[in-house]
Short mmCIF file of C-alpha atoms in Angstrom, two decimals:
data_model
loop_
_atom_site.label_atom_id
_atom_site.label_comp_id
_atom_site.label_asym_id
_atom_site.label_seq_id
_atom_site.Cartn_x
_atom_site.Cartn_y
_atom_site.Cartn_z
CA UNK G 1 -172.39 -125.08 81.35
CA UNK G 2 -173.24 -125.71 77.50
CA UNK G 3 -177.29 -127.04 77.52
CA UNK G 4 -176.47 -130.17 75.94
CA UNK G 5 -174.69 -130.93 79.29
CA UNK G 6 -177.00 -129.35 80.99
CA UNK G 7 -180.21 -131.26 79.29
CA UNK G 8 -178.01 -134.78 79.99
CA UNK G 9 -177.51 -133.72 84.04
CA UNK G 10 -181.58 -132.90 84.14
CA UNK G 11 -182.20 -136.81 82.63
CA UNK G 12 -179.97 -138.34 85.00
CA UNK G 13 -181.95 -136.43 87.38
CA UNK G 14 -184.93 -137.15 86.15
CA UNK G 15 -184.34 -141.22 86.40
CA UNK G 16 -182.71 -140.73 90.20
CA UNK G 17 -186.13 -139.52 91.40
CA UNK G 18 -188.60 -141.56 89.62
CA UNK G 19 -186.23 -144.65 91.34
CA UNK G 20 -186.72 -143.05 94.47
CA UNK G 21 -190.60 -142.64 93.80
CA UNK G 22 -191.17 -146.05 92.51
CA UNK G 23 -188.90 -147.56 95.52
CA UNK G 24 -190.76 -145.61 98.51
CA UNK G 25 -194.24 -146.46 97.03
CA UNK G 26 -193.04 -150.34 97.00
CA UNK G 27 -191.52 -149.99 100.80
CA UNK G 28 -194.69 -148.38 102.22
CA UNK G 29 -197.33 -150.34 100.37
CA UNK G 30 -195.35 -153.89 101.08
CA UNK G 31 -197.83 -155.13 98.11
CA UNK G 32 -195.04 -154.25 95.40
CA UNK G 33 -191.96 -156.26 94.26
CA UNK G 34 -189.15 -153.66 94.70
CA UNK G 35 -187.87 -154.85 91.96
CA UNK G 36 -190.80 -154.58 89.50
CA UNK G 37 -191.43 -150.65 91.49
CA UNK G 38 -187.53 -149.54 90.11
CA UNK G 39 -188.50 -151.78 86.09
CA UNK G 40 -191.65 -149.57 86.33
CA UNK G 41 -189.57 -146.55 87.40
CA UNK G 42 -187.17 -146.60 84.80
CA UNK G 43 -189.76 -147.48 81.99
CA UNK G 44 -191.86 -144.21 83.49
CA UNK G 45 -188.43 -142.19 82.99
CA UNK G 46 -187.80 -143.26 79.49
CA UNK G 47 -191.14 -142.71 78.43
CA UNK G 48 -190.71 -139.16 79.61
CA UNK G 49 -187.20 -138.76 78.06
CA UNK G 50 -188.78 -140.00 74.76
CA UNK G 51 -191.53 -137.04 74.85
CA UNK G 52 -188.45 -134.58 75.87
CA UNK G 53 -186.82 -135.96 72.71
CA UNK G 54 -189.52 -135.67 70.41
CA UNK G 55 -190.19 -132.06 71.88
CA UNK G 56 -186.19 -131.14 71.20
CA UNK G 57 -187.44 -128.38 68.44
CA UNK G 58 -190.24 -127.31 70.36
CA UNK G 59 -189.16 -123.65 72.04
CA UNK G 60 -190.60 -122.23 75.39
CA UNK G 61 -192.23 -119.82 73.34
CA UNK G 62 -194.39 -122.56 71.16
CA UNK G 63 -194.72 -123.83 74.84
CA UNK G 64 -196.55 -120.56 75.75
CA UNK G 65 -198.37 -120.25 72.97
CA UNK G 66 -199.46 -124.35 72.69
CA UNK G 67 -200.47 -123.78 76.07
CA UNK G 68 -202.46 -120.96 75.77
CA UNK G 69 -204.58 -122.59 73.06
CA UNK G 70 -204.97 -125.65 75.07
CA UNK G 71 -206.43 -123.10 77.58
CA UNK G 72 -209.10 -121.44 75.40
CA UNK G 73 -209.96 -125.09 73.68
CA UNK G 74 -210.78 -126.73 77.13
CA UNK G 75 -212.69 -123.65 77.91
CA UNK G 76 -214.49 -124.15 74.63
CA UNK G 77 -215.29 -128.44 76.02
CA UNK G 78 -216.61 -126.47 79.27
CA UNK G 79 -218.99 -124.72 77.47
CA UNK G 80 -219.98 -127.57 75.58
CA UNK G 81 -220.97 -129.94 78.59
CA UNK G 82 -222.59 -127.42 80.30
CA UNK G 83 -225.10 -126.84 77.81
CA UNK G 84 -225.97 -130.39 78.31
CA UNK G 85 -224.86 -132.21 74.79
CA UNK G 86 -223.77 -135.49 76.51
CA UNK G 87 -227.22 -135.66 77.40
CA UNK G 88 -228.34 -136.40 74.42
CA UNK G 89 -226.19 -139.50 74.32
CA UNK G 90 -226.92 -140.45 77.44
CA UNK G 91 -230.83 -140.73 76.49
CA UNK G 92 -230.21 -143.64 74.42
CA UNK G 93 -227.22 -145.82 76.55
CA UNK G 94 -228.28 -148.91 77.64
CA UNK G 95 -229.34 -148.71 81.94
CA UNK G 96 -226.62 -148.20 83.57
CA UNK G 97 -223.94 -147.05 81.00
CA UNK G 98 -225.15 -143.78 81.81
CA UNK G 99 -222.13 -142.70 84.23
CA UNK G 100 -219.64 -144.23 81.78
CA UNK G 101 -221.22 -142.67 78.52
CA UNK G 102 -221.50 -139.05 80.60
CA UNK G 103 -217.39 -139.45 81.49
CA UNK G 104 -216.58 -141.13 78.28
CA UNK G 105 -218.13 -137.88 76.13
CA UNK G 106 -217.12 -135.58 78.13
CA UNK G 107 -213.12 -136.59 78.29
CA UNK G 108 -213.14 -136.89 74.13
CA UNK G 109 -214.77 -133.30 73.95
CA UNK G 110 -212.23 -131.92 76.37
CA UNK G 111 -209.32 -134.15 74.34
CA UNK G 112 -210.26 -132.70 71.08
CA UNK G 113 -210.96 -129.47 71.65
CA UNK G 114 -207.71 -128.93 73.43
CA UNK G 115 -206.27 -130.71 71.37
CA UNK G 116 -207.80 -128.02 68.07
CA UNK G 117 -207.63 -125.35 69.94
CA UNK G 118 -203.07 -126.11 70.43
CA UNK G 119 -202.77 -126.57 67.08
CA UNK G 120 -204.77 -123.49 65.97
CA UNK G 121 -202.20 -121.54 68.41
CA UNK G 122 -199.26 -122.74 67.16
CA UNK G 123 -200.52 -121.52 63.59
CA UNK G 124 -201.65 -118.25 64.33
CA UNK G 125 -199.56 -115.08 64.48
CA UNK G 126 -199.49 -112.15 67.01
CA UNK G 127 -202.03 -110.33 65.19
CA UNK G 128 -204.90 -113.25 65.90
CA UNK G 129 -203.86 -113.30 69.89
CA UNK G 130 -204.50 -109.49 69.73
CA UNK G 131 -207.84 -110.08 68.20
CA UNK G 132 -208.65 -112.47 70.51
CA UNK G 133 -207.18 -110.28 73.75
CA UNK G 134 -208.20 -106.76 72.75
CA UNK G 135 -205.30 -104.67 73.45
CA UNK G 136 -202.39 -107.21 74.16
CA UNK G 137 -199.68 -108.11 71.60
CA UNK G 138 -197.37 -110.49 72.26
CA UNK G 139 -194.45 -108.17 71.64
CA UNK G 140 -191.20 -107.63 72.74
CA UNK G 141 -191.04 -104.88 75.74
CA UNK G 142 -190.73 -101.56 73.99
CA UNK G 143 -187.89 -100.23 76.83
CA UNK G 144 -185.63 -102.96 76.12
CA UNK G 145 -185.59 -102.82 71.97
CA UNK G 146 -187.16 -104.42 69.27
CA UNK G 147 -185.21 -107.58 68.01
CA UNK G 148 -183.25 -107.51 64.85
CA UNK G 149 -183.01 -110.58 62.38
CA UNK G 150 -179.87 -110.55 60.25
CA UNK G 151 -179.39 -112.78 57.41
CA UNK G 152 -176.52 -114.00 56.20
CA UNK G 153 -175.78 -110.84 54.08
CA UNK G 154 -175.88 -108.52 56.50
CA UNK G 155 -173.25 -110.48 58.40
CA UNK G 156 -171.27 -110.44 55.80
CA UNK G 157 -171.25 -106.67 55.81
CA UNK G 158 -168.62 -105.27 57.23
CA UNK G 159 -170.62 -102.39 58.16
CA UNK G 160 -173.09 -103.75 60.63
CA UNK G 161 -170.51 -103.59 63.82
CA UNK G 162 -169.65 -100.47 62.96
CA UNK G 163 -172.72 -99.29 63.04
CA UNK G 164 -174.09 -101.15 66.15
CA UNK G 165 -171.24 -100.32 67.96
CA UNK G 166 -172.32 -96.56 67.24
CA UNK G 167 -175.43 -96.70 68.95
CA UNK G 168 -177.79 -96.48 65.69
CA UNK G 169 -179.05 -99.61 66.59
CA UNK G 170 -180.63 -101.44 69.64
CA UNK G 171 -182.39 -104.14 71.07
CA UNK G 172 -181.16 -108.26 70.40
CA UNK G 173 -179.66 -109.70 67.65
CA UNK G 174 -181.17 -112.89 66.33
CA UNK G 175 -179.33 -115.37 64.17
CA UNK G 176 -181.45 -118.08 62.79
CA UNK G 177 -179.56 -121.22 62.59
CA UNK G 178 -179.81 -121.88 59.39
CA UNK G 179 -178.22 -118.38 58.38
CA UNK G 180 -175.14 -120.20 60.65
CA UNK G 181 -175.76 -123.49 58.09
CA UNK G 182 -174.94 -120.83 55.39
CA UNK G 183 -172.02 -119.35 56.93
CA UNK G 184 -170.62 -122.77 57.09
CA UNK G 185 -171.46 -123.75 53.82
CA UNK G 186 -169.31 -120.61 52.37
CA UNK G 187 -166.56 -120.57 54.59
CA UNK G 188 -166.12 -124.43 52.99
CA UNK G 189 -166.38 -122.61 49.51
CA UNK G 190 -163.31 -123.61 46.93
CA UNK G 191 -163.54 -120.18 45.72
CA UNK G 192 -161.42 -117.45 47.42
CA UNK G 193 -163.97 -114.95 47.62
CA UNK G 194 -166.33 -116.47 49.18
CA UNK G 195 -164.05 -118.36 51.74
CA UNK G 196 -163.03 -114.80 52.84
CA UNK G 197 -166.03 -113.03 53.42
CA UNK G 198 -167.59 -116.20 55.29
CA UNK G 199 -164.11 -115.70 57.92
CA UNK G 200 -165.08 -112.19 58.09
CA UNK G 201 -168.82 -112.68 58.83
CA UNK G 202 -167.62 -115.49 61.43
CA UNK G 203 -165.20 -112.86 63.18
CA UNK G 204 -167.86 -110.31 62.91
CA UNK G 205 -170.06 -112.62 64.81
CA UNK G 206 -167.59 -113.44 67.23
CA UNK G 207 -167.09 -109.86 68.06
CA UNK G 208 -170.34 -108.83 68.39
CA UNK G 209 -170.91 -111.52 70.77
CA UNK G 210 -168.29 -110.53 72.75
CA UNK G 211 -169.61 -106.82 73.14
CA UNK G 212 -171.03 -106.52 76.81
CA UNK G 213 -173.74 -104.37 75.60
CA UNK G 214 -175.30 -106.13 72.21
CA UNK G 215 -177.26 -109.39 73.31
CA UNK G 216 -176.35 -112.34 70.10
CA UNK G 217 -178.51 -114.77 70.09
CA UNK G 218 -178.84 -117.87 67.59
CA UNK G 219 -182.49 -118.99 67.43
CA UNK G 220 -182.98 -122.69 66.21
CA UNK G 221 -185.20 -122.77 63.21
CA UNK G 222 -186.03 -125.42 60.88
CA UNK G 223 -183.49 -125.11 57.71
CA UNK G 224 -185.31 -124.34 54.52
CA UNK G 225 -186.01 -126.78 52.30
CA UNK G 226 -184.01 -125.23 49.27
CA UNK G 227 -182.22 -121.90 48.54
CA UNK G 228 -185.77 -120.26 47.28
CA UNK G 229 -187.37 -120.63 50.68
CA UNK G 230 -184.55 -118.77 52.47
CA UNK G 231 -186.31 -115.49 52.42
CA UNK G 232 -189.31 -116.80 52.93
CA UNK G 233 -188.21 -118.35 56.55
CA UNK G 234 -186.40 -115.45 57.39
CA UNK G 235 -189.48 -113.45 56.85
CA UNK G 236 -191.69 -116.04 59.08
CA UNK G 237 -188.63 -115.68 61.67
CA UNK G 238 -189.14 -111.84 61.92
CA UNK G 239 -192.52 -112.09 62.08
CA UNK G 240 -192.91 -114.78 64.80
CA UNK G 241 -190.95 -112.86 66.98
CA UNK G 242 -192.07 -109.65 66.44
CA UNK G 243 -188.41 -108.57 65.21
CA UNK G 244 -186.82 -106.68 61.83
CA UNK G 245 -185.15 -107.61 59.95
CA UNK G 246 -181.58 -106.41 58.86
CA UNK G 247 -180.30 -107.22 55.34
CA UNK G 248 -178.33 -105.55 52.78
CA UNK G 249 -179.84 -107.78 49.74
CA UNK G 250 -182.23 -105.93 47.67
CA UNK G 251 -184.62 -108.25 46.65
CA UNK G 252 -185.08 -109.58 49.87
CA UNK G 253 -185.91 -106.03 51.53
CA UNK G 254 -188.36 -105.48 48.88
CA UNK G 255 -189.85 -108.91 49.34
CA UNK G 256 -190.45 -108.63 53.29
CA UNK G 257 -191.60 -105.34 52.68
CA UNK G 258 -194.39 -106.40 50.71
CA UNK G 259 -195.30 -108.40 53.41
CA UNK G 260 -195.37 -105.53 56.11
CA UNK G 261 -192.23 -106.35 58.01
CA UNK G 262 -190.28 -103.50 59.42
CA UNK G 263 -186.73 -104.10 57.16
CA UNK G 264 -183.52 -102.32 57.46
CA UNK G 265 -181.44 -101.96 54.75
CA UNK G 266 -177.79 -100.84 55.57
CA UNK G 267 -177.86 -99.97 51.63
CA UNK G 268 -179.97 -97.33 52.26
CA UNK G 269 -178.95 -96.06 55.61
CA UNK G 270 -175.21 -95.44 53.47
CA UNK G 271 -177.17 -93.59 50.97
CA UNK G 272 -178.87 -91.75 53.37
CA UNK G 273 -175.42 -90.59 54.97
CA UNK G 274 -174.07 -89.54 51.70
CA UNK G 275 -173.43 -85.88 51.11
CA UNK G 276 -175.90 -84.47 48.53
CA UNK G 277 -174.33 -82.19 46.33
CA UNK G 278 -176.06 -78.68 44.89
CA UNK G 279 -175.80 -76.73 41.85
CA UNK G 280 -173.08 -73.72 42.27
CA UNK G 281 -171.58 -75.88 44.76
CA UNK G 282 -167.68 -75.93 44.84
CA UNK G 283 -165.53 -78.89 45.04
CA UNK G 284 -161.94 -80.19 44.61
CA UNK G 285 -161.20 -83.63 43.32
CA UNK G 286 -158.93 -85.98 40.81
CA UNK G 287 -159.78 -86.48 36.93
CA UNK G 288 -158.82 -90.21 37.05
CA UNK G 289 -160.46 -90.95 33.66
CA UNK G 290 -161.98 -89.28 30.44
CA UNK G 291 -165.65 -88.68 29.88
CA UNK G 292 -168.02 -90.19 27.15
CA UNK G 293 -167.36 -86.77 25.19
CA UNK G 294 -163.95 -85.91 23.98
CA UNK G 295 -163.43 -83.04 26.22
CA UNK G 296 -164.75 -84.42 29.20
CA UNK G 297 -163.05 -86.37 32.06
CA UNK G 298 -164.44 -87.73 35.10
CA UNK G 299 -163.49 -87.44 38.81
CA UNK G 300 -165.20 -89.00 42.36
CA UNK G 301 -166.14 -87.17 45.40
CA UNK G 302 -165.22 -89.00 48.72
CA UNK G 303 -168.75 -90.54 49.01
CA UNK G 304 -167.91 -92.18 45.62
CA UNK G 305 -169.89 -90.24 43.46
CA UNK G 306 -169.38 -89.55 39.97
CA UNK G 307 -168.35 -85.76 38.74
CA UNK G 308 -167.97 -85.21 35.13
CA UNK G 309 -166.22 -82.48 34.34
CA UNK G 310 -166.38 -80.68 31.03
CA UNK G 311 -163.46 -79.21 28.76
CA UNK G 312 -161.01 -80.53 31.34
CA UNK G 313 -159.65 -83.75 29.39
CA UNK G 314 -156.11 -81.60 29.22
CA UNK G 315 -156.00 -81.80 33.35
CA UNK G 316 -155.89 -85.75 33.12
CA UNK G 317 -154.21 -86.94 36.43
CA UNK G 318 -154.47 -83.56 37.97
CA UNK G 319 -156.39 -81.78 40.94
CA UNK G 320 -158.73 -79.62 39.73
CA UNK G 321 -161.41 -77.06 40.83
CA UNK G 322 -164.93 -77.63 39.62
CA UNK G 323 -168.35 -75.80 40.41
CA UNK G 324 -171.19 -77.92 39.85
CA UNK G 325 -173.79 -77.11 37.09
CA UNK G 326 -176.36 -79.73 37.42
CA UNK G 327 -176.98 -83.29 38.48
CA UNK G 328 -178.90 -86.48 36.93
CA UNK G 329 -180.31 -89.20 39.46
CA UNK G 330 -179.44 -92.65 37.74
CA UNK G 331 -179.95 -96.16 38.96
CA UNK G 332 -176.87 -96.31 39.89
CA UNK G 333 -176.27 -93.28 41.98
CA UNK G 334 -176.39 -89.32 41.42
CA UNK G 335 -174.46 -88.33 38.60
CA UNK G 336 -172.57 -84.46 39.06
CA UNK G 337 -171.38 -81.81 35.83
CA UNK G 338 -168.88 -79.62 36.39
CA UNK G 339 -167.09 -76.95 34.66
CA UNK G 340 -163.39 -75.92 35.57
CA UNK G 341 -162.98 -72.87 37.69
CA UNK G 342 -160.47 -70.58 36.49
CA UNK G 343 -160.22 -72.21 33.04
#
């Protein structure tokens, strides 16, 4: 059962007993029309129904936390009126007023301060709650995994099931909606490229979802409000619910990092993988090209990496035997010499 239907079935619900409510307080009283107890019953459901709509981006977990607020502001108002403040007011109320001033006072401290002390919640992180509750962090259980965040590059990768699949990685996957919203946006795309690589981020979705052991699940977000506060909401994502986050764009790895998220970057978990190669090392590969010197040409390991070998630009095309004689580190990857063994 989707929850739209299930939200629609939980109205209906909803009315059916507040009818039956308003109905058996008008038969037992015999003081109430019947037929103004079922009007006052279905204006009592709608005004519900209206709060559940307003509330239809509020999650349990801003439930929780709204709550728990509430909690420590109306413990706040208790304080307040025990110390005896109303009193004050009460000193000059006209004779009499004195009950209604006392209750007056003290519902609009306990209204306000629950009402500050929800709000406050809902903007505070997991680090405040901890400072407030020494040694508790609202965190996700340790046994069962810390959450991962993708973003809509990292779905794009075709790497990420792969990897997942091999038991690297653990714990839920979260999909913000909005990263969906961009999916969508792509896949309608009138260029090629990008049309493709949405299908394959949709099918990669689809599959992971349909692994027994990975948990997918799409958590409604606000969408930002342009393309420059995407990595900003991922970021606030993560951090609200205590996840990493899993990307394959540079800039925003180095941007959430700054920020102390946890980040993984497939990028670097390939160029971790990648076979380092020595000095007096031997290896075998193709001279598919020549070299920026005249005798030089220029071959690729199977990790992609660059070999250039000298006074071999007469084995163009051919398989050759090299030993390697030293190696630059470049912004673009390692970058090998090699001499021909054998001549």
């Amino acid at each position: 059962m989707t929850g739209s239907a299930s939200v629609k079935i939980a109205r209906v619900l909803l009315v059916i007993i507040c009818e039956l409510l308003a109905i058996t307080i008008a038969l037992t009283t015999k003081e109430v029309d019947p037929w103004l107890a079922v009007l006052t019953g279905c204006l009592f459901a709608a005004f519900i129904i209206l709060i559940e709509g307003l509330l239809k981006e509020f999650t349990l977990r801003g439930f929780s936390t709204a709550t728990f607020g509430l909690l420590v502001g109306l413990f706040c108002g208790w304080l307040i009126t025990r110390v005896g403040f109303t009193q004050l007011f009460e000193a000059i109320a006209p004779p009499g007023a004195e009950v209604i001033i006392r209750a007056s006072m003290d519902a609009a401290i306990y209204t306000s301060l629950g009402f500050i002390g929800a709000v406050l919640a809902l903007r505070s992180d997991r680090d405040d709650f901890a400072f407030i509750i020494p040694y508790v962090r609202f965190r996700e259980d340790v046994a069962s995994g810390q959450p991962l965040v993708l973003d809509v590059e990292a779905i794009l990768d075709g790497r990420i099931k792969q990897v997942i699949s091999a038991g690297f990685l653990n714990g839920r996957l979260l999909i913000p909606s909005f990263v969906l919203d961009q999916l969508n946006e792509l896949s309608d795309s009138p260029e090629t490229t990008d049309k493709e690589r949405a299908q394959r981020g949709l099918e990669t979705l689809e599959a992971l979802r349909k692994d027994e052991v990975l948990d997918v699940n799409i958590h409604r977000a606000p969408a930002p409000e342009s393309l420059d506060r995407v990595n900003q909401e991922l970021v606030n994502v993560a951090r609200l619910l205590g996840a990493r986050l899993l990307t394959t764009d540079e800039r925003l790895a180095k941007f959430a990092k700054l920020q102390g998220l946890p980040v993984l970057n497939l990028n670097d978990l390939s160029n971790a993988l990648k076979p380092r190669v020595v000095v007096g090392e031997r290896v075998r590969l193709t001279l598919v090209k020549p070299g920026k010197d005249d005798h030089q040409a220029v071959g690729y390991l199977s990790d992609g990496t660059m070999v250039v070998v000298n006074h071999s630009m007469d084995r163009m095309g051919q398989n050759v035997d090299a030993v390697i004689i030293s190696t630059l580190q470049t912004a673009n990857g390692q970058l090998v010499f090699g001499e021909l063994i054998g001549g």
